[in-house]
mmCIF file of C-alpha atoms and ligand atoms in Angstrom:
data_model
loop_
_atom_site.group_PDB
_atom_site.id
_atom_site.type_symbol
_atom_site.label_atom_id
_atom_site.label_comp_id
_atom_site.label_asym_id
_atom_site.label_seq_id
_atom_site.Cartn_x
_atom_site.Cartn_y
_atom_site.Cartn_z
ATOM 1 C CA UNK A 993 183.589 13.113 53.070
ATOM 2 C CA UNK A 994 181.653 16.387 53.444
ATOM 3 C CA UNK A 995 182.251 18.541 56.527
ATOM 4 C CA UNK A 996 179.185 19.356 58.596
ATOM 5 C CA UNK A 997 178.180 23.012 58.275
ATOM 6 C CA UNK A 998 178.197 23.043 62.084
ATOM 7 C CA UNK A 999 181.782 21.843 62.445
ATOM 8 C CA UNK A 1000 182.845 25.169 64.028
ATOM 9 C CA UNK A 1001 179.620 25.841 65.910
ATOM 10 C CA UNK A 1002 181.218 25.652 69.366
ATOM 11 C CA UNK A 1003 183.912 28.184 68.410
ATOM 12 C CA UNK A 1004 181.410 30.418 66.643
ATOM 13 C CA UNK A 1005 179.088 30.350 69.657
ATOM 14 C CA UNK A 1006 181.978 31.189 71.998
ATOM 15 C CA UNK A 1007 182.913 34.144 69.766
ATOM 16 C CA UNK A 1008 179.343 35.410 69.820
ATOM 17 C CA UNK A 1009 179.252 35.114 73.630
ATOM 18 C CA UNK A 1010 182.520 37.092 73.852
ATOM 19 C CA UNK A 1011 181.078 39.766 71.572
ATOM 20 C CA UNK A 1012 177.961 40.015 73.767
ATOM 21 C CA UNK A 1013 180.101 40.354 76.884
ATOM 22 C CA UNK A 1014 182.113 43.152 75.263
ATOM 23 C CA UNK A 1015 179.030 45.302 74.581
ATOM 24 C CA UNK A 1016 179.515 48.418 76.707
ATOM 25 C CA UNK A 1017 176.215 50.271 76.401
ATOM 26 C CA UNK A 1018 172.535 49.713 75.672
ATOM 27 C CA UNK A 1019 172.952 51.643 72.475
ATOM 28 C CA UNK A 1020 175.848 49.408 71.332
ATOM 29 C CA UNK A 1021 173.721 46.373 72.200
ATOM 30 C CA UNK A 1022 170.804 47.658 70.131
ATOM 31 C CA UNK A 1023 173.117 48.206 67.166
ATOM 32 C CA UNK A 1024 174.856 44.805 67.445
ATOM 33 C CA UNK A 1025 171.733 42.716 68.100
ATOM 34 C CA UNK A 1026 170.791 42.138 64.399
ATOM 35 C CA UNK A 1027 174.355 40.965 63.672
ATOM 36 C CA UNK A 1028 174.389 38.580 66.629
ATOM 37 C CA UNK A 1029 171.000 36.882 66.336
ATOM 38 C CA UNK A 1030 169.204 38.634 63.446
ATOM 39 C CA UNK A 1031 168.734 37.611 59.823
ATOM 40 C CA UNK A 1032 172.259 38.713 58.943
ATOM 41 C CA UNK A 1033 173.859 36.757 61.808
ATOM 42 C CA UNK A 1034 176.109 33.724 61.472
ATOM 43 C CA UNK A 1035 173.419 31.647 63.205
ATOM 44 C CA UNK A 1036 170.883 32.486 60.501
ATOM 45 C CA UNK A 1037 173.453 31.749 57.758
ATOM 46 C CA UNK A 1038 174.141 28.354 59.336
ATOM 47 C CA UNK A 1039 170.405 27.696 59.591
ATOM 48 C CA UNK A 1040 170.054 28.208 55.835
ATOM 49 C CA UNK A 1041 172.952 25.848 55.085
ATOM 50 C CA UNK A 1042 171.189 22.940 56.804
ATOM 51 C CA UNK A 1043 168.847 22.544 53.831
ATOM 52 C CA UNK A 1044 171.271 20.262 51.984
ATOM 53 C CA UNK A 1045 171.554 17.692 54.807
ATOM 54 C CA UNK A 1046 169.807 14.358 55.088
ATOM 55 C CA UNK A 1047 166.600 14.593 57.108
ATOM 56 C CA UNK A 1048 168.039 12.859 60.209
ATOM 57 C CA UNK A 1049 171.246 14.914 60.086
ATOM 58 C CA UNK A 1050 169.236 18.019 59.488
ATOM 59 C CA UNK A 1051 167.069 17.370 62.544
ATOM 60 C CA UNK A 1052 170.092 16.798 64.748
ATOM 61 C CA UNK A 1053 171.982 19.820 63.388
ATOM 62 C CA UNK A 1054 168.826 21.924 63.740
ATOM 63 C CA UNK A 1055 168.562 20.991 67.423
ATOM 64 C CA UNK A 1056 172.252 21.901 67.998
ATOM 65 C CA UNK A 1057 171.796 25.220 66.250
ATOM 66 C CA UNK A 1058 168.652 25.931 68.270
ATOM 67 C CA UNK A 1059 170.564 25.240 71.473
ATOM 68 C CA UNK A 1060 173.370 27.606 70.399
ATOM 69 C CA UNK A 1061 170.850 30.315 69.511
ATOM 70 C CA UNK A 1062 169.138 29.978 72.928
ATOM 71 C CA UNK A 1063 172.518 30.305 74.689
ATOM 72 C CA UNK A 1064 173.398 33.469 72.724
ATOM 73 C CA UNK A 1065 169.928 34.951 73.249
ATOM 74 C CA UNK A 1066 170.112 34.311 77.000
ATOM 75 C CA UNK A 1067 173.550 35.975 77.129
ATOM 76 C CA UNK A 1068 172.179 38.940 75.215
ATOM 77 C CA UNK A 1069 169.251 39.325 77.650
ATOM 78 C CA UNK A 1070 171.588 39.099 80.620
ATOM 79 C CA UNK A 1071 173.870 41.764 79.137
ATOM 80 C CA UNK A 1072 170.855 43.978 78.418
ATOM 81 C CA UNK A 1073 169.738 43.746 82.090
ATOM 82 C CA UNK A 1074 173.261 44.485 83.336
ATOM 83 C CA UNK A 1075 173.622 47.530 81.089
ATOM 84 C CA UNK A 1076 170.145 48.850 81.997
ATOM 85 C CA UNK A 1077 170.972 48.523 85.690
ATOM 86 C CA UNK A 1078 174.257 50.386 85.180
ATOM 87 C CA UNK A 1079 172.553 53.176 83.232
ATOM 88 C CA UNK A 1080 169.899 53.574 85.936
ATOM 89 C CA UNK A 1081 172.530 53.709 88.689
ATOM 90 C CA UNK A 1082 174.376 56.408 86.735
ATOM 91 C CA UNK A 1083 171.176 58.418 86.293
ATOM 92 C CA UNK A 1084 170.318 58.174 89.979
ATOM 93 C CA UNK A 1085 173.822 59.261 90.964
ATOM 94 C CA UNK A 1086 173.606 62.341 88.768
ATOM 95 C CA UNK A 1087 170.078 63.207 90.014
ATOM 96 C CA UNK A 1088 171.005 62.663 93.624
ATOM 97 C CA UNK A 1089 169.756 65.388 95.954
ATOM 98 C CA UNK A 1090 171.846 65.602 99.076
ATOM 99 C CA UNK A 1091 169.926 67.691 101.580
ATOM 100 C CA UNK A 1092 173.160 68.263 103.456
ATOM 101 C CA UNK A 1093 174.633 69.812 100.294
ATOM 102 C CA UNK A 1094 171.628 72.091 99.956
ATOM 103 C CA UNK A 1095 171.951 73.467 103.464
ATOM 104 C CA UNK A 1096 175.702 73.911 103.299
ATOM 105 C CA UNK A 1097 175.984 74.895 99.647
ATOM 106 C CA UNK A 1098 173.055 76.454 97.825
ATOM 107 C CA UNK A 1099 171.207 78.111 100.724
ATOM 108 C CA UNK A 1100 174.420 79.117 102.545
ATOM 109 C CA UNK A 1101 174.606 78.570 106.238
ATOM 110 C CA UNK A 1102 173.411 80.290 108.332
ATOM 111 C CA UNK A 1103 170.353 80.562 106.044
ATOM 112 C CA UNK A 1104 169.492 84.112 105.005
ATOM 113 C CA UNK A 1105 166.226 85.443 106.451
ATOM 114 C CA UNK A 1106 163.186 86.400 104.377
ATOM 115 C CA UNK A 1107 162.192 89.963 103.567
ATOM 116 C CA UNK A 1108 159.062 91.779 102.356
ATOM 117 C CA UNK A 1109 158.397 91.368 98.630
ATOM 118 C CA UNK A 1110 158.750 94.240 96.199
ATOM 119 C CA UNK A 1111 155.027 95.030 96.108
ATOM 120 C CA UNK A 1112 154.680 95.014 99.913
ATOM 121 C CA UNK A 1113 157.672 97.312 100.344
ATOM 122 C CA UNK A 1114 156.426 99.587 97.535
ATOM 123 C CA UNK A 1115 153.048 99.839 99.274
ATOM 124 C CA UNK A 1116 154.823 100.939 102.454
ATOM 125 C CA UNK A 1117 156.930 103.499 100.552
ATOM 126 C CA UNK A 1118 153.820 104.940 98.889
ATOM 127 C CA UNK A 1119 152.007 105.141 102.220
ATOM 128 C CA UNK A 1120 155.018 106.994 103.682
ATOM 129 C CA UNK A 1121 154.999 109.511 100.820
ATOM 130 C CA UNK A 1122 151.293 110.236 101.285
ATOM 131 C CA UNK A 1123 151.476 110.324 105.093
ATOM 132 C CA UNK A 1124 154.225 112.953 104.728
ATOM 133 C CA UNK A 1125 151.761 114.928 102.582
ATOM 134 C CA UNK A 1126 149.118 114.848 105.329
ATOM 135 C CA UNK A 1127 147.045 111.796 104.350
ATOM 136 C CA UNK A 1128 145.873 109.073 106.740
ATOM 137 C CA UNK A 1129 145.914 105.390 105.704
ATOM 138 C CA UNK A 1130 142.725 103.275 105.697
ATOM 139 C CA UNK A 1131 141.714 99.938 104.252
ATOM 140 C CA UNK A 1132 138.587 98.134 103.097
ATOM 141 C CA UNK A 1133 137.249 94.673 102.213
ATOM 142 C CA UNK A 1134 138.457 92.711 99.170
ATOM 143 C CA UNK A 1135 135.050 91.051 98.734
ATOM 144 C CA UNK A 1136 132.419 93.667 97.984
ATOM 145 C CA UNK A 1137 128.740 93.865 97.188
ATOM 146 C CA UNK A 1138 127.758 95.142 93.765
ATOM 147 C CA UNK A 1139 126.620 98.351 95.473
ATOM 148 C CA UNK A 1140 130.091 99.282 96.742
ATOM 149 C CA UNK A 1141 132.096 98.101 93.738
ATOM 150 C CA UNK A 1142 129.746 99.579 91.131
ATOM 151 C CA UNK A 1143 126.390 101.175 91.962
ATOM 152 C CA UNK A 1144 127.476 103.702 94.589
ATOM 153 C CA UNK A 1145 130.240 104.687 92.169
ATOM 154 C CA UNK A 1146 127.598 105.755 89.646
ATOM 155 C CA UNK A 1147 127.827 102.488 87.660
ATOM 156 C CA UNK A 1148 124.277 101.027 87.718
ATOM 157 C CA UNK A 1149 123.584 97.470 86.474
ATOM 158 C CA UNK A 1150 123.999 97.144 82.697
ATOM 159 C CA UNK A 1151 125.939 100.433 82.538
ATOM 160 C CA UNK A 1152 128.401 100.102 79.638
ATOM 161 C CA UNK A 1153 131.245 101.241 81.931
ATOM 162 C CA UNK A 1154 131.063 97.871 83.731
ATOM 163 C CA UNK A 1155 132.946 96.535 80.742
ATOM 164 C CA UNK A 1156 135.963 98.567 81.928
ATOM 165 C CA UNK A 1157 136.457 96.017 84.695
ATOM 166 C CA UNK A 1158 136.406 92.299 83.882
ATOM 167 C CA UNK A 1159 134.935 91.046 87.127
ATOM 168 C CA UNK A 1160 135.223 87.864 89.223
ATOM 169 C CA UNK A 1161 131.742 87.202 90.641
ATOM 170 C CA UNK A 1162 131.393 85.470 94.040
ATOM 171 C CA UNK A 1163 127.561 85.507 94.095
ATOM 172 C CA UNK A 1164 125.156 86.453 91.319
ATOM 173 C CA UNK A 1165 121.792 88.059 92.034
ATOM 174 C CA UNK A 1166 119.729 87.218 95.136
ATOM 175 C CA UNK A 1167 119.981 88.363 97.863
ATOM 176 C CA UNK A 1168 122.757 90.476 96.329
ATOM 177 C CA UNK A 1169 125.574 90.272 93.814
ATOM 178 C CA UNK A 1170 128.990 89.905 95.444
ATOM 179 C CA UNK A 1171 132.299 90.428 93.633
ATOM 180 C CA UNK A 1172 136.038 90.393 94.256
ATOM 181 C CA UNK A 1173 136.696 94.128 94.151
ATOM 182 C CA UNK A 1174 138.010 95.200 90.773
ATOM 183 C CA UNK A 1175 139.536 98.410 92.166
ATOM 184 C CA UNK A 1176 140.063 100.136 95.510
ATOM 185 C CA UNK A 1177 137.435 102.808 94.709
ATOM 186 C CA UNK A 1178 134.701 101.048 96.803
ATOM 187 C CA UNK A 1179 136.810 101.928 99.851
ATOM 188 C CA UNK A 1180 136.048 105.591 99.089
ATOM 189 C CA UNK A 1181 132.373 104.778 99.572
ATOM 190 C CA UNK A 1182 132.952 103.026 102.930
ATOM 191 C CA UNK A 1183 135.049 105.958 104.115
ATOM 192 C CA UNK A 1184 132.548 108.633 103.071
ATOM 193 C CA UNK A 1185 129.618 106.666 104.549
ATOM 194 C CA UNK A 1186 131.278 106.362 107.927
ATOM 195 C CA UNK A 1187 132.473 109.992 107.895
ATOM 196 C CA UNK A 1188 128.880 111.095 107.210
ATOM 197 C CA UNK A 1189 127.559 108.770 109.935
ATOM 198 C CA UNK A 1190 130.083 110.024 112.484
ATOM 199 C CA UNK A 1191 129.944 113.612 111.243
ATOM 200 C CA UNK A 1192 133.719 113.552 110.782
ATOM 201 C CA UNK A 1193 134.291 115.159 107.356
ATOM 202 C CA UNK A 1194 136.758 116.306 105.931
ATOM 203 C CA UNK A 1195 138.671 113.277 104.633
ATOM 204 C CA UNK A 1196 142.286 113.169 103.434
ATOM 205 C CA UNK A 1197 143.084 109.487 103.142
ATOM 206 C CA UNK A 1198 144.834 106.851 101.039
ATOM 207 C CA UNK A 1199 143.594 103.262 100.870
ATOM 208 C CA UNK A 1200 145.978 100.609 99.569
ATOM 209 C CA UNK A 1201 144.881 97.043 98.847
ATOM 210 C CA UNK A 1202 144.576 94.043 96.588
ATOM 211 C CA UNK A 1203 142.262 94.001 93.549
ATOM 212 C CA UNK A 1204 141.135 91.279 91.165
ATOM 213 C CA UNK A 1205 140.281 91.330 87.463
ATOM 214 C CA UNK A 1206 139.885 88.718 84.790
ATOM 215 C CA UNK A 1207 142.801 90.317 82.939
ATOM 216 C CA UNK A 1208 145.245 88.175 80.985
ATOM 217 C CA UNK A 1209 148.681 88.597 82.584
ATOM 218 C CA UNK A 1210 151.168 90.435 80.377
ATOM 219 C CA UNK A 1211 154.083 92.850 80.771
ATOM 220 C CA UNK A 1212 151.821 95.439 82.518
ATOM 221 C CA UNK A 1213 148.896 93.405 83.911
ATOM 222 C CA UNK A 1214 148.198 90.712 86.500
ATOM 223 C CA UNK A 1215 144.872 89.144 87.490
ATOM 224 C CA UNK A 1216 145.612 89.926 91.154
ATOM 225 C CA UNK A 1217 147.243 93.303 91.610
ATOM 226 C CA UNK A 1218 147.257 96.240 93.998
ATOM 227 C CA UNK A 1219 146.048 99.814 93.948
ATOM 228 C CA UNK A 1220 146.340 102.736 96.280
ATOM 229 C CA UNK A 1221 143.220 104.864 96.322
ATOM 230 C CA UNK A 1222 143.342 108.505 97.369
ATOM 231 C CA UNK A 1223 140.361 110.493 98.585
ATOM 232 C CA UNK A 1224 140.100 114.128 99.593
ATOM 233 C CA UNK A 1225 136.738 115.590 100.619
ATOM 234 C CA UNK A 1226 136.953 119.108 101.983
ATOM 235 C CA UNK A 1227 135.653 122.604 101.413
ATOM 236 C CA UNK A 1228 136.755 124.436 98.278
ATOM 237 C CA UNK A 1229 138.747 121.577 96.703
ATOM 238 C CA UNK A 1230 139.520 122.096 92.995
ATOM 239 C CA UNK A 1231 141.227 120.234 90.155
ATOM 240 C CA UNK A 1232 144.346 122.326 90.850
ATOM 241 C CA UNK A 1233 144.596 120.620 94.278
ATOM 242 C CA UNK A 1234 144.434 117.229 92.598
ATOM 243 C CA UNK A 1235 147.084 118.177 90.022
ATOM 244 C CA UNK A 1236 149.292 119.549 92.813
ATOM 245 C CA UNK A 1237 149.038 116.317 94.839
ATOM 246 C CA UNK A 1238 149.923 114.230 91.786
ATOM 247 C CA UNK A 1239 152.865 116.430 90.903
ATOM 248 C CA UNK A 1240 154.201 116.390 94.463
ATOM 249 C CA UNK A 1241 153.767 112.626 94.654
ATOM 250 C CA UNK A 1242 155.626 112.087 91.353
ATOM 251 C CA UNK A 1243 158.554 114.225 92.413
ATOM 252 C CA UNK A 1244 158.803 112.619 95.863
ATOM 253 C CA UNK A 1245 158.442 109.037 94.704
ATOM 254 C CA UNK A 1246 160.131 108.965 91.290
ATOM 255 C CA UNK A 1247 162.493 111.924 91.584
ATOM 256 C CA UNK A 1248 162.792 115.105 89.504
ATOM 257 C CA UNK A 1249 163.888 113.401 86.250
ATOM 258 C CA UNK A 1250 160.588 111.679 85.590
ATOM 259 C CA UNK A 1251 157.904 113.608 83.695
ATOM 260 C CA UNK A 1252 154.235 113.101 84.473
ATOM 261 C CA UNK A 1253 151.169 114.073 82.450
ATOM 262 C CA UNK A 1254 147.397 114.039 82.922
ATOM 263 C CA UNK A 1255 145.271 113.088 79.941
ATOM 264 C CA UNK A 1256 141.476 113.474 79.726
ATOM 265 C CA UNK A 1257 139.726 110.176 80.495
ATOM 266 C CA UNK A 1258 136.367 108.825 81.566
ATOM 267 C CA UNK A 1259 135.405 107.287 84.916
ATOM 268 C CA UNK A 1260 131.714 107.244 85.937
ATOM 269 C CA UNK A 1261 132.545 108.352 89.495
ATOM 270 C CA UNK A 1262 134.657 111.420 88.665
ATOM 271 C CA UNK A 1263 134.017 114.464 86.473
ATOM 272 C CA UNK A 1264 136.250 115.688 84.987
ATOM 273 C CA UNK A 1265 138.462 112.593 84.913
ATOM 274 C CA UNK A 1266 142.054 112.058 83.865
ATOM 275 C CA UNK A 1267 144.630 109.361 83.392
ATOM 276 C CA UNK A 1268 147.955 109.853 85.111
ATOM 277 C CA UNK A 1269 151.009 108.756 83.101
ATOM 278 C CA UNK A 1270 154.765 108.971 83.605
ATOM 279 C CA UNK A 1271 157.705 108.535 81.240
ATOM 280 C CA UNK A 1272 158.465 104.817 80.887
ATOM 281 C CA UNK A 1273 161.521 104.204 83.081
ATOM 282 C CA UNK A 1274 162.505 101.061 81.167
ATOM 283 C CA UNK A 1275 163.234 102.944 77.927
ATOM 284 C CA UNK A 1276 163.327 106.536 79.315
ATOM 285 C CA UNK A 1277 160.604 107.492 76.865
ATOM 286 C CA UNK A 1278 162.251 105.971 73.779
ATOM 287 C CA UNK A 1279 159.536 103.301 73.385
ATOM 288 C CA UNK A 1280 159.848 99.629 74.332
ATOM 289 C CA UNK A 1281 157.807 96.449 74.719
ATOM 290 C CA UNK A 1282 156.786 97.355 78.310
ATOM 291 C CA UNK A 1283 155.148 100.657 77.276
ATOM 292 C CA UNK A 1284 153.873 99.264 73.946
ATOM 293 C CA UNK A 1285 156.338 101.620 72.225
ATOM 294 C CA UNK A 1286 154.540 104.770 73.431
ATOM 295 C CA UNK A 1287 157.248 105.987 75.836
ATOM 296 C CA UNK A 1288 154.549 106.489 78.542
ATOM 297 C CA UNK A 1289 153.139 104.237 81.262
ATOM 298 C CA UNK A 1290 149.721 104.752 82.795
ATOM 299 C CA UNK A 1291 149.948 104.639 86.579
ATOM 300 C CA UNK A 1292 146.336 105.399 87.447
ATOM 301 C CA UNK A 1293 143.114 107.309 87.059
ATOM 302 C CA UNK A 1294 141.846 110.370 88.919
ATOM 303 C CA UNK A 1295 139.277 113.140 88.877
ATOM 304 C CA UNK A 1296 136.881 115.380 90.809
ATOM 305 C CA UNK A 1297 134.213 113.456 92.712
ATOM 306 C CA UNK A 1298 130.984 113.193 90.716
ATOM 307 C CA UNK A 1299 127.838 114.675 92.379
ATOM 308 C CA UNK A 1300 126.118 111.271 91.901
ATOM 309 C CA UNK A 1301 128.685 109.691 94.254
ATOM 310 C CA UNK A 1302 128.151 112.399 96.893
ATOM 311 C CA UNK A 1303 124.425 111.749 96.608
ATOM 312 C CA UNK A 1304 124.856 107.969 97.031
ATOM 313 C CA UNK A 1305 126.759 108.403 100.311
ATOM 314 C CA UNK A 1306 124.862 111.434 101.624
ATOM 315 C CA UNK A 1307 127.597 114.087 101.379
ATOM 316 C CA UNK A 1308 126.246 117.606 100.809
ATOM 317 C CA UNK A 1309 127.747 118.653 97.479
ATOM 318 C CA UNK A 1310 126.937 122.312 98.118
ATOM 319 C CA UNK A 1311 129.240 122.355 101.123
ATOM 320 C CA UNK A 1312 131.886 119.808 100.166
ATOM 321 C CA UNK A 1313 133.893 118.993 97.064
ATOM 322 C CA UNK A 1314 136.708 116.565 96.523
ATOM 323 C CA UNK A 1315 138.892 114.463 94.317
ATOM 324 C CA UNK A 1316 139.960 110.845 94.134
ATOM 325 C CA UNK A 1317 142.740 108.898 92.477
ATOM 326 C CA UNK A 1318 143.671 105.234 92.127
ATOM 327 C CA UNK A 1319 147.254 104.253 91.250
ATOM 328 C CA UNK A 1320 148.524 100.750 90.480
ATOM 329 C CA UNK A 1321 151.019 99.785 93.209
ATOM 330 C CA UNK A 1322 152.518 97.008 91.076
ATOM 331 C CA UNK A 1323 152.922 99.529 88.227
ATOM 332 C CA UNK A 1324 154.628 101.989 90.583
ATOM 333 C CA UNK A 1325 157.010 99.204 91.713
ATOM 334 C CA UNK A 1326 157.575 98.213 88.090
ATOM 335 C CA UNK A 1327 158.486 101.775 87.081
ATOM 336 C CA UNK A 1328 160.502 102.643 90.191
ATOM 337 C CA UNK A 1329 162.619 99.462 90.001
ATOM 338 C CA UNK A 1330 162.579 99.093 86.217
ATOM 339 C CA UNK A 1331 160.978 95.667 86.041
ATOM 340 C CA UNK A 1332 160.360 95.158 82.322
ATOM 341 C CA UNK A 1333 157.703 92.453 82.820
ATOM 342 C CA UNK A 1334 155.217 92.652 85.703
ATOM 343 C CA UNK A 1335 154.878 88.861 85.812
ATOM 344 C CA UNK A 1336 158.335 88.766 87.466
ATOM 345 C CA UNK A 1337 156.596 90.131 90.588
ATOM 346 C CA UNK A 1338 154.673 86.890 91.132
ATOM 347 C CA UNK A 1339 157.016 84.234 89.763
ATOM 348 C CA UNK A 1340 158.964 83.862 93.033
ATOM 349 C CA UNK A 1341 162.292 83.410 91.284
ATOM 350 C CA UNK A 1342 164.754 83.833 94.160
ATOM 351 C CA UNK A 1343 167.318 85.448 91.835
ATOM 352 C CA UNK A 1344 164.790 88.227 91.165
ATOM 353 C CA UNK A 1345 163.633 88.469 94.799
ATOM 354 C CA UNK A 1346 167.185 88.698 96.208
ATOM 355 C CA UNK A 1347 167.802 91.916 94.278
ATOM 356 C CA UNK A 1348 165.288 93.652 96.548
ATOM 357 C CA UNK A 1349 166.284 92.258 99.953
HETATM 358 C C1 FA5 B 2639 140.519 102.347 88.145
HETATM 359 O O1 FA5 B 2639 140.612 101.240 88.638
HETATM 360 C C2 FA5 B 2639 139.855 103.471 88.872
HETATM 361 N N1 FA5 B 2639 139.189 102.991 90.030
HETATM 362 C C3 FA5 B 2639 140.889 104.534 89.208
HETATM 363 C C4 FA5 B 2639 140.297 105.821 89.726
HETATM 364 C C5 FA5 B 2639 140.182 106.025 91.080
HETATM 365 C C6 FA5 B 2639 139.822 106.767 88.821
HETATM 366 C C7 FA5 B 2639 139.610 107.209 91.562
HETATM 367 C C8 FA5 B 2639 139.263 107.955 89.286
HETATM 368 C C9 FA5 B 2639 139.173 108.166 90.654
HETATM 369 P P1 FA5 B 2639 141.931 101.732 86.045
HETATM 370 O O2 FA5 B 2639 141.129 100.568 85.648
HETATM 371 O O3 FA5 B 2639 142.470 102.576 84.949
HETATM 372 O O4 FA5 B 2639 141.077 102.698 86.955
HETATM 373 O O5 FA5 B 2639 143.129 101.233 86.964
HETATM 374 C C10 FA5 B 2639 143.972 102.158 87.613
HETATM 375 C C11 FA5 B 2639 145.389 101.620 87.620
HETATM 376 O O6 FA5 B 2639 145.437 100.337 88.225
HETATM 377 C C12 FA5 B 2639 145.991 101.412 86.225
HETATM 378 O O7 FA5 B 2639 146.475 102.613 85.697
HETATM 379 C C13 FA5 B 2639 147.116 100.451 86.546
HETATM 380 O O8 FA5 B 2639 148.201 101.153 87.117
HETATM 381 C C14 FA5 B 2639 146.483 99.595 87.609
HETATM 382 N N2 FA5 B 2639 145.911 98.359 87.014
HETATM 383 C C15 FA5 B 2639 144.706 98.203 86.451
HETATM 384 N N3 FA5 B 2639 144.533 96.938 86.032
HETATM 385 C C16 FA5 B 2639 145.660 96.272 86.357
HETATM 386 C C17 FA5 B 2639 146.107 94.933 86.193
HETATM 387 N N4 FA5 B 2639 145.335 93.988 85.647
HETATM 388 N N5 FA5 B 2639 147.344 94.602 86.640
HETATM 389 C C18 FA5 B 2639 148.128 95.538 87.225
HETATM 390 N N6 FA5 B 2639 147.778 96.814 87.424
HETATM 391 C C19 FA5 B 2639 146.562 97.182 86.990
#
């Protein structure tokens, strides 16, 4: 008498069900699945052995085997669902955000109060330095007509110098072209126009404010940044006055250890013009990524007011002369507080911000 190949099917099925129950993770289940119901499983081996049976026996054995397979498959699916549920619960527990914890733990209670950002406080410090030197503080609009941002500053349409400032345009053409100011120099024009209108020359003023350029942010540039413009219009003003103001400013703001230099430059609204640079405070002049390995950082431009500008605003150049400068406030903050990458100023990382509270 031959034994049926399925003689131990009940025991074998029970063993498979035990094995399924013992699976402790989704990964273990994925690994064990081919051995439990795949081609290499005992169920598939038994299936192959049915070939030698009589047709009736084979049909009956086939049905039994099918039933066993369905039972094991159902157990496997159930185990898969249980394990997936467990894994999800674990994930949720580890991601859990307890607002109570945040108040008591991370923020500290009582919560610390806010404080002005580094650029805002630098602007105030710069204003204080210039006020102590006898300047008043004025401001002007951030949205300017083409006339104020360019033309009155001796930069007519299509002048190649427009390329110096990559501009955000608000309106193009008729009735007039309107831009986000690319520098604070248009405020000079407003100030001189109103001084002429009110017959209140001379002017000794600084004008801080936000500027916009289509510049790609990097270690020394942002698309939205700040400048402080300086304007002096008086009788008998010379380049020596300008150099003296810059030297005094550097000593007062950066201290005696920092060297400054003026290098010849070109701006359409000043003649002669210069660039104002200081020793890079990140590397102390050794050369680093922030200063492009030159050891120097440009803080701004300056120069004697060009006669064309006086003409545009109606100042009598025979009686008056003057100078102007425009320094980057973010650059000043960067150099004073040794911020290697200017982008840190706008990232709002509280670990950075807290250092300046
Ligand atoms: C000007 O904007 C001139 N208006 C300065 C000036 C005023 C010259 C008066 C003569 C008389 P410049 O494009 O070089 O010049 O910018 C001056 C300073 O602004 C730079 O030295 C730098 O400190 C700062 N600056 C310019 N572009 C950016 C920027 N994208 N991000 C941060 N700071 C900037």
